[in-house]
C-alpha cells in the first residue's frame, strides 16, 4: 500500500505517476488527467493561475490517498497537483491508481478526484480576454 | 494567532499573511463574525471555511495564541 | 468526435493513446491501462498469449467506440489492444478518453473496457510454471 | 463456407482455417449441432458463439456458400 503526493510548479508527467503505481501485482491502472480547457461557459480562457495552501493541501491529499487505500482494493495511488500559471492544454492534476482488478481502480480514482475538488485547499483564477474570476467563489 | 488568507479572501482582505491580536477566548465563529463585519465582501462568498493549524475547524473551536488560522474560500483545484 | 482503434503485436504506448484524445476543448482525460498480473488465483503466471480474430475484433472495437461517443459526452476515444506473447507487467490494452467533463470520461472509459471484455473476439492463454489454460473457457 | 476457429476451439478442432462442405440450407444452429457431435469437447465450453461474416449470429441465421463462419469461444481480451 503506497502513496505518492506532490504539489509542484513544474509540469506534471503522466509516466512518472503511472510508474509509481505500476507493479506486477496489478492487473489494472486507472489514470485521471485534468487539463486546462480553452473555454468556460462560452468565455475564452487565456490562462489559469493555481494557488495552494500547500502544507494543508498536502495533508488533505494524504487523507484522500489513505482513505482510497483503506476503502478500495487498490495497491497504490499517486496524486500530483500543479500550481502557478497554466495555459490551455496543460495539466493541473494527475491521479494514478494501481489495483489487482479494474473496478476498484476506477472507483478509487474517481473518489480521489471528486474529493480533491471538494476538500483540498487549492484555488484557481481563470483569466479571460477581458477579465478574471476566482472559480466557484460566488453563487 | 497567525492569520492566513487565500484565493479571493486574500484579495478581499488585501494581505496574504499577517498577525492579528487575539481577543480573550475567541472562537472560530467569533473570528468569522469579526472579519465579515470588517470585510463585508466575505459574506458574498459561496462558502467560507476556516482552518486552524491546517485542519478544517467548526465555529465552536477555540483559537489560541500560537495557532495558525487560515481563511479558505470555495476550493477549485483539479 | 474521433476514435482510434488498433490491434498490434508491438508494445502499446500510453502517451500515444493520450495524445490522440488530448485537446484544448477537454477538461478531463481518463485512461485505463490493463497490465499482466504475476498471478491468477494464487498460481504464478509466467506469460500470456493473446490471439485475436483481428478483422472482427477491430469491428467490435469500433462499435464500442461509436457507442461511447454517442452515449457519453466525450470528444475522443482511443482503444489499443496488443496480441502475441506478453510477460508480467506488460500492457495488453489501453483505453483513453477525452471529454469536457470528468464524469463522462470515467463512464465512457469504464463502459469501453467492460464491453471489450464481453464482446471483442480476443483470447488469452495463461502459462503457469506447470501448464497453461485458456482464460474463461470452462466453468 | 469458410470455417475459422479461435482460441480453445482451434485446439479442439485441430485447425485454424479450413473449408467445409455446406449442406443445403444449413443454419448456424445446424452447424453448431454438427460440430458438437463431431467434437464433444465443444459442449464443455462456457459459451460457444458463432460469427457469420464477422458479426455474431443467432442459431436461426442461414449460412451461404460464400460466408466466412467463425467459432468464438468465451472471449478474454483486455
XYZ file of C-alpha atoms in Angstrom:
434
model
C 0.000 0.000 0.000
C 1.844 3.019 -1.198
C 1.001 6.603 -1.879
C 2.797 9.463 -3.540
C 1.610 13.048 -3.049
C 3.134 16.093 -4.656
C 2.426 19.766 -5.287
C 4.763 21.367 -7.773
C 5.191 24.389 -10.014
C 6.820 22.150 -12.642
C 4.931 20.462 -15.468
C 3.313 17.206 -14.310
C 4.386 13.990 -16.046
C 1.891 11.173 -16.660
C 4.574 8.480 -16.907
C 6.002 9.486 -13.508
C 2.617 8.924 -11.861
C 1.960 5.742 -13.777
C 5.408 4.321 -12.913
C 4.759 4.912 -9.228
C 1.618 2.762 -9.193
C 2.874 0.152 -11.669
C 3.541 -3.341 -10.307
C 3.392 -6.952 -11.388
C 0.754 -7.472 -8.676
C -1.665 -5.233 -10.550
C -3.936 -6.064 -13.428
C -5.359 -2.574 -13.787
C -4.230 1.016 -13.712
C -6.635 3.936 -13.925
C -5.379 7.443 -14.586
C -7.194 10.732 -14.441
C -5.564 13.689 -16.155
C -7.104 17.125 -15.665
C -6.384 19.592 -18.433
C -6.977 23.324 -18.876
C -9.962 23.854 -21.180
C -9.995 26.622 -23.754
C -13.348 27.917 -22.561
C -15.701 28.122 -19.571
C -19.411 28.711 -20.219
C -18.548 30.070 -23.651
C -15.867 32.508 -22.478
C -12.384 32.003 -23.953
C -9.813 31.087 -21.315
C -6.367 32.628 -21.759
C -4.677 31.100 -18.724
C -5.288 29.820 -15.215
C -3.488 30.642 -12.009
C -3.434 27.992 -9.286
C -2.711 28.927 -5.690
C -2.396 26.395 -2.861
C -2.277 26.452 0.915
C 0.474 23.997 0.313
C 1.133 22.475 3.739
C -2.576 21.902 4.373
C -3.233 20.803 0.771
C -0.601 18.086 1.132
C -2.294 16.895 4.335
C -5.726 16.799 2.674
C -4.315 14.933 -0.339
C -2.712 12.416 2.033
C -6.089 11.910 3.712
C -7.648 11.189 0.317
C -4.910 8.704 -0.566
C -5.154 6.988 2.827
C -8.924 6.658 2.568
C -8.709 5.358 -1.007
C -6.177 2.718 0.084
C -8.394 1.779 3.026
C -11.763 1.642 1.270
C -10.933 0.227 -2.156
C -8.943 -2.860 -3.100
C -6.032 -0.923 -4.590
C -2.301 -1.262 -4.089
C -1.003 2.224 -4.878
C -2.158 5.776 -5.520
C -0.340 8.847 -6.801
C -1.770 12.383 -6.678
C 0.177 15.237 -8.251
C -1.133 18.805 -8.417
C 0.455 21.745 -10.117
C 0.426 25.393 -9.015
C 1.336 28.630 -10.743
C 0.292 29.807 -14.197
C -1.026 27.249 -16.713
C -2.172 27.745 -20.281
C -4.734 25.812 -22.359
C -3.942 22.091 -22.675
C -1.600 21.997 -19.668
C -2.159 19.622 -16.760
C -3.215 20.886 -13.310
C -3.726 17.423 -11.810
C -2.895 13.763 -12.357
C -4.255 10.873 -10.299
C -2.997 7.346 -10.917
C -4.244 4.195 -9.194
C -2.910 0.656 -9.436
C -5.056 -2.301 -8.423
C -5.404 -6.047 -8.883
C -8.796 -5.507 -10.557
C -10.210 -2.710 -12.665
C -13.419 -1.908 -10.794
C -11.534 -0.785 -7.682
C -9.069 1.211 -9.778
C -11.879 3.211 -11.409
C -13.736 3.733 -8.135
C -10.660 4.881 -6.210
C -9.536 7.207 -8.994
C -12.941 8.814 -9.246
C -13.249 9.073 -5.468
C -9.855 10.796 -5.322
C -10.554 13.462 -7.945
C -14.107 14.102 -6.675
C -12.855 14.563 -3.115
C -9.825 16.614 -4.155
C -12.168 19.096 -5.786
C -14.191 19.352 -2.570
C -11.635 19.434 0.209
C -8.110 20.280 -0.929
C -7.263 23.971 -0.353
C -6.237 24.888 -3.882
C -7.807 27.728 -5.848
C -7.824 28.657 -9.478
C -8.332 32.043 -11.069
C -9.461 32.000 -14.689
C -8.172 34.735 -16.959
C -10.301 35.652 -19.976
C -9.504 38.164 -22.688
C -11.471 40.745 -20.712
C -11.067 39.980 -17.039
C -10.545 37.272 -14.458
C -12.526 35.368 -11.861
C -11.850 33.066 -8.893
C -13.612 29.833 -9.848
C -16.625 28.846 -7.684
C -16.129 31.752 -5.279
C -19.568 33.282 -5.869
C -23.058 31.866 -6.475
C -2.553 33.847 16.235
C -1.267 34.000 12.741
C -3.930 34.653 10.098
C -3.532 33.422 6.511
C -5.891 34.242 3.651
C -6.005 32.506 0.276
C -7.566 32.999 -3.132
C -10.273 35.609 -3.211
C -10.132 36.154 0.558
C -6.539 37.273 0.189
C -7.688 39.877 -2.328
C -10.683 40.968 -0.228
C -8.606 41.384 2.903
C -5.638 42.712 0.990
C -2.987 40.566 2.604
C -1.607 37.077 2.425
C -0.011 36.554 5.798
C -0.441 38.749 8.812
C -0.729 38.623 12.555
C -3.814 39.793 14.354
C -4.295 40.350 18.038
C -6.235 37.566 19.680
C -9.161 38.552 21.908
C -9.657 36.542 25.072
C -11.315 33.217 24.332
C -12.065 33.964 20.717
C -13.649 31.105 18.758
C -13.604 30.411 15.037
C -17.188 31.738 14.955
C -16.112 34.965 16.693
C -13.316 35.462 14.193
C -15.667 34.807 11.281
C -18.120 37.415 12.618
C -15.391 39.959 13.205
C -13.868 39.534 9.741
C -17.228 39.567 7.975
C -18.022 42.829 9.779
C -14.748 44.384 8.747
C -14.843 42.988 5.161
C -18.495 42.614 4.070
C -17.468 41.082 0.732
C -16.554 37.898 2.643
C -20.304 37.391 3.198
C -20.896 37.236 -0.558
C -18.792 34.080 -0.987
C -20.417 30.699 -1.637
C -18.709 29.338 1.458
C -16.026 30.492 3.850
C -14.274 27.710 5.717
C -11.705 28.363 8.399
C -8.774 26.072 9.156
C -6.931 26.021 12.460
C -3.444 24.548 12.269
C -4.116 23.106 8.813
C -7.344 21.336 9.755
C -10.894 22.459 8.900
C -12.460 23.831 12.091
C -16.079 24.301 13.145
C -17.270 27.626 14.575
C -17.061 26.427 18.188
C -13.315 25.705 18.072
C -11.261 27.956 20.390
C -8.338 29.802 18.841
C -5.178 30.032 20.893
C -2.333 32.470 20.628
C 0.065 30.046 18.899
C -2.472 28.845 16.313
C -2.218 29.377 12.589
C -5.656 30.252 11.260
C -6.464 30.250 7.537
C -9.390 31.607 5.542
C -10.496 29.026 2.953
C -12.858 30.352 0.277
C -14.531 27.780 -2.049
C -11.774 25.483 -3.305
C -11.370 24.862 -7.033
C -8.381 22.619 -7.515
C -8.073 19.924 -10.134
C -15.822 13.116 -32.278
C -12.848 10.988 -33.093
C -11.848 7.425 -32.488
C -8.650 5.480 -32.898
C -8.677 1.678 -32.888
C -5.636 -0.526 -33.159
C -4.548 -4.132 -32.692
C -0.810 -4.597 -32.717
C 1.925 -7.038 -31.790
C 4.136 -4.106 -30.760
C 4.316 -2.727 -27.223
C 1.454 -0.305 -26.520
C 2.386 3.277 -25.618
C 0.301 5.251 -23.113
C 1.413 8.643 -24.428
C 0.325 7.704 -27.969
C -3.211 6.987 -26.750
C -3.281 10.043 -24.529
C -2.046 12.322 -27.339
C -4.823 11.092 -29.600
C -7.572 12.170 -27.190
C -5.834 15.329 -25.959
C -7.384 18.652 -26.958
C -7.847 22.167 -25.633
C -11.602 21.518 -25.692
C -11.229 18.899 -22.976
C -11.002 19.357 -19.241
C -10.631 15.660 -18.447
C -8.831 12.598 -19.725
C -9.394 9.139 -18.289
C -7.047 6.293 -19.115
C -7.357 2.611 -18.393
C -4.200 0.529 -18.659
C -4.504 -3.230 -18.383
C -1.375 -4.999 -17.206
C -0.314 -8.638 -16.959
C -0.551 -9.755 -13.327
C 2.041 -12.051 -11.817
C -0.616 -14.439 -10.525
C -4.142 -15.728 -11.067
C -5.965 -17.331 -8.137
C -2.634 -17.917 -6.460
C -0.912 -19.565 -9.436
C 2.237 -17.833 -10.709
C 1.840 -16.523 -14.242
C 4.889 -16.870 -16.490
C 3.459 -15.305 -19.633
C 0.257 -14.720 -21.548
C -0.523 -15.342 -25.196
C -3.162 -13.179 -26.844
C -4.872 -14.282 -30.026
C -7.383 -12.154 -31.952
C -9.892 -12.666 -34.747
C -8.412 -9.426 -35.900
C -10.793 -8.228 -38.611
C -13.837 -8.895 -36.440
C -12.146 -7.599 -33.284
C -11.480 -4.266 -34.997
C -15.158 -4.076 -35.975
C -16.303 -4.797 -32.411
C -13.867 -2.241 -31.000
C -15.213 0.323 -33.479
C -18.743 -0.441 -32.289
C -17.665 0.199 -28.700
C -16.008 3.490 -29.646
C -19.018 4.621 -31.687
C -21.426 3.811 -28.883
C -19.227 5.551 -26.287
C -19.100 8.677 -28.472
C -22.874 8.532 -28.943
C -23.922 7.841 -25.354
C -21.462 9.853 -23.291
C -20.451 13.489 -23.592
C -16.904 12.751 -24.755
C -14.875 14.153 -27.639
C -12.433 11.343 -28.415
C -11.661 7.710 -27.613
C -8.656 5.535 -28.332
C -8.612 1.740 -27.878
C -5.372 -0.169 -28.449
C -5.048 -3.909 -27.880
C -1.930 -5.984 -28.152
C -1.600 -9.569 -29.364
C 1.171 -12.148 -29.164
C 3.216 -13.124 -26.116
C 3.303 -10.800 -23.090
C 5.155 -11.157 -19.813
C 4.306 -9.861 -16.327
C 3.907 -6.069 -16.167
C 3.357 -5.653 -19.909
C 0.268 -3.939 -21.301
C -2.416 -5.886 -23.224
C -4.838 -2.970 -23.500
C -5.029 0.814 -23.227
C -8.213 2.862 -23.392
C -8.035 6.647 -23.379
C -10.991 9.025 -23.350
C -11.029 12.811 -23.637
C -14.037 14.809 -22.514
C -15.091 18.311 -21.493
C -16.027 16.977 -18.039
C -14.655 14.180 -15.907
C -17.806 12.202 -15.142
C -18.366 11.335 -18.801
C -14.685 10.461 -19.247
C -14.807 7.929 -16.403
C -18.122 6.446 -17.538
C -17.069 6.059 -21.166
C -13.705 4.549 -20.245
C -15.295 2.024 -17.924
C -18.023 1.214 -20.454
C -15.358 0.602 -23.105
C -13.206 -1.799 -21.075
C -16.224 -3.640 -19.628
C -17.716 -4.149 -23.092
C -14.384 -5.027 -24.689
C -14.046 -7.887 -22.231
C -17.523 -9.160 -23.171
C -17.715 -8.801 -26.927
C -14.339 -8.380 -28.638
C -13.052 -11.683 -30.097
C -9.670 -11.784 -28.399
C -8.493 -14.695 -26.267
C -5.731 -15.131 -23.770
C -3.937 -18.266 -22.730
C -2.215 -18.114 -19.355
C 1.046 -20.012 -18.943
C 1.997 -21.153 -15.445
C 5.149 -22.926 -14.369
C 3.283 -26.217 -14.777
C 0.784 -25.833 -17.570
C -1.482 -23.454 -19.431
C -5.149 -22.571 -19.686
C -7.440 -20.587 -21.990
C -8.935 -17.953 -19.680
C -12.703 -18.222 -19.037
C -13.159 -21.113 -21.483
C -14.545 -23.515 -18.893
C -16.881 -23.169 -15.893
C -18.340 -21.664 -46.451
C -15.043 -20.975 -44.858
C -14.789 -22.055 -41.220
C -12.442 -20.321 -38.773
C -11.784 -21.459 -35.213
C -10.072 -19.435 -32.496
C -8.598 -19.927 -29.048
C -9.531 -23.219 -27.453
C -11.878 -24.166 -30.335
C -8.914 -24.086 -32.700
C -7.145 -26.571 -30.410
C -10.221 -28.783 -30.002
C -10.879 -28.957 -33.718
C -7.207 -29.088 -34.559
C -7.213 -26.440 -37.244
C -7.293 -22.700 -37.603
C -8.702 -22.141 -41.060
C -10.391 -24.745 -43.218
C -13.202 -25.196 -45.681
C -16.149 -27.450 -45.038
C -18.832 -28.566 -47.421
C -22.069 -26.734 -46.866
C -25.245 -28.819 -46.592
C -28.352 -27.492 -48.257
C -29.928 -24.709 -46.172
C -27.722 -25.208 -43.154
C -28.266 -22.752 -40.314
C -25.880 -21.616 -37.590
C -27.778 -23.958 -35.250
C -27.295 -26.896 -37.637
C -23.569 -26.193 -37.823
C -23.322 -25.917 -34.050
C -25.077 -29.308 -33.654
C -22.883 -30.961 -36.273
C -19.633 -29.641 -34.775
C -20.632 -30.506 -31.210
C -21.416 -34.040 -32.381
C -18.051 -34.372 -34.065
C -16.071 -32.632 -31.260
C -17.858 -33.253 -27.930
C -15.349 -31.067 -26.057
C -17.030 -28.044 -27.639
C -20.028 -28.767 -25.410
C -17.887 -28.333 -22.284
C -17.162 -24.669 -23.018
C -18.821 -21.887 -21.021
C -20.226 -20.457 -24.210
C -19.741 -21.026 -27.918
C -20.728 -18.105 -30.116
C -20.680 -18.282 -33.886
C -19.951 -15.313 -36.139
C -21.028 -15.140 -39.767
C -19.045 -12.646 -41.835
C -17.550 -11.058 -38.714
C -20.867 -10.483 -36.960
C -22.273 -12.503 -34.056
C -25.077 -14.690 -35.411
C -28.062 -16.359 -33.762
C -28.845 -20.046 -34.407
C -31.553 -19.289 -36.988
C -29.215 -17.452 -39.375
C -28.756 -19.261 -42.738
C -25.205 -19.932 -43.837
C -24.451 -19.427 -47.526
C -21.649 -20.832 -49.585
C -19.621 -17.611 -49.714
C -19.879 -16.930 -45.943
C -16.984 -16.868 -43.507
C -18.075 -18.590 -40.315
C -16.052 -18.348 -37.096
C -16.199 -20.262 -33.824
C -15.926 -17.832 -30.885
C -15.253 -19.481 -27.520
C -15.542 -17.277 -24.376
C -13.549 -14.111 -25.085
C -10.908 -12.935 -22.605
C -9.283 -9.825 -24.028
C -8.092 -6.844 -22.016
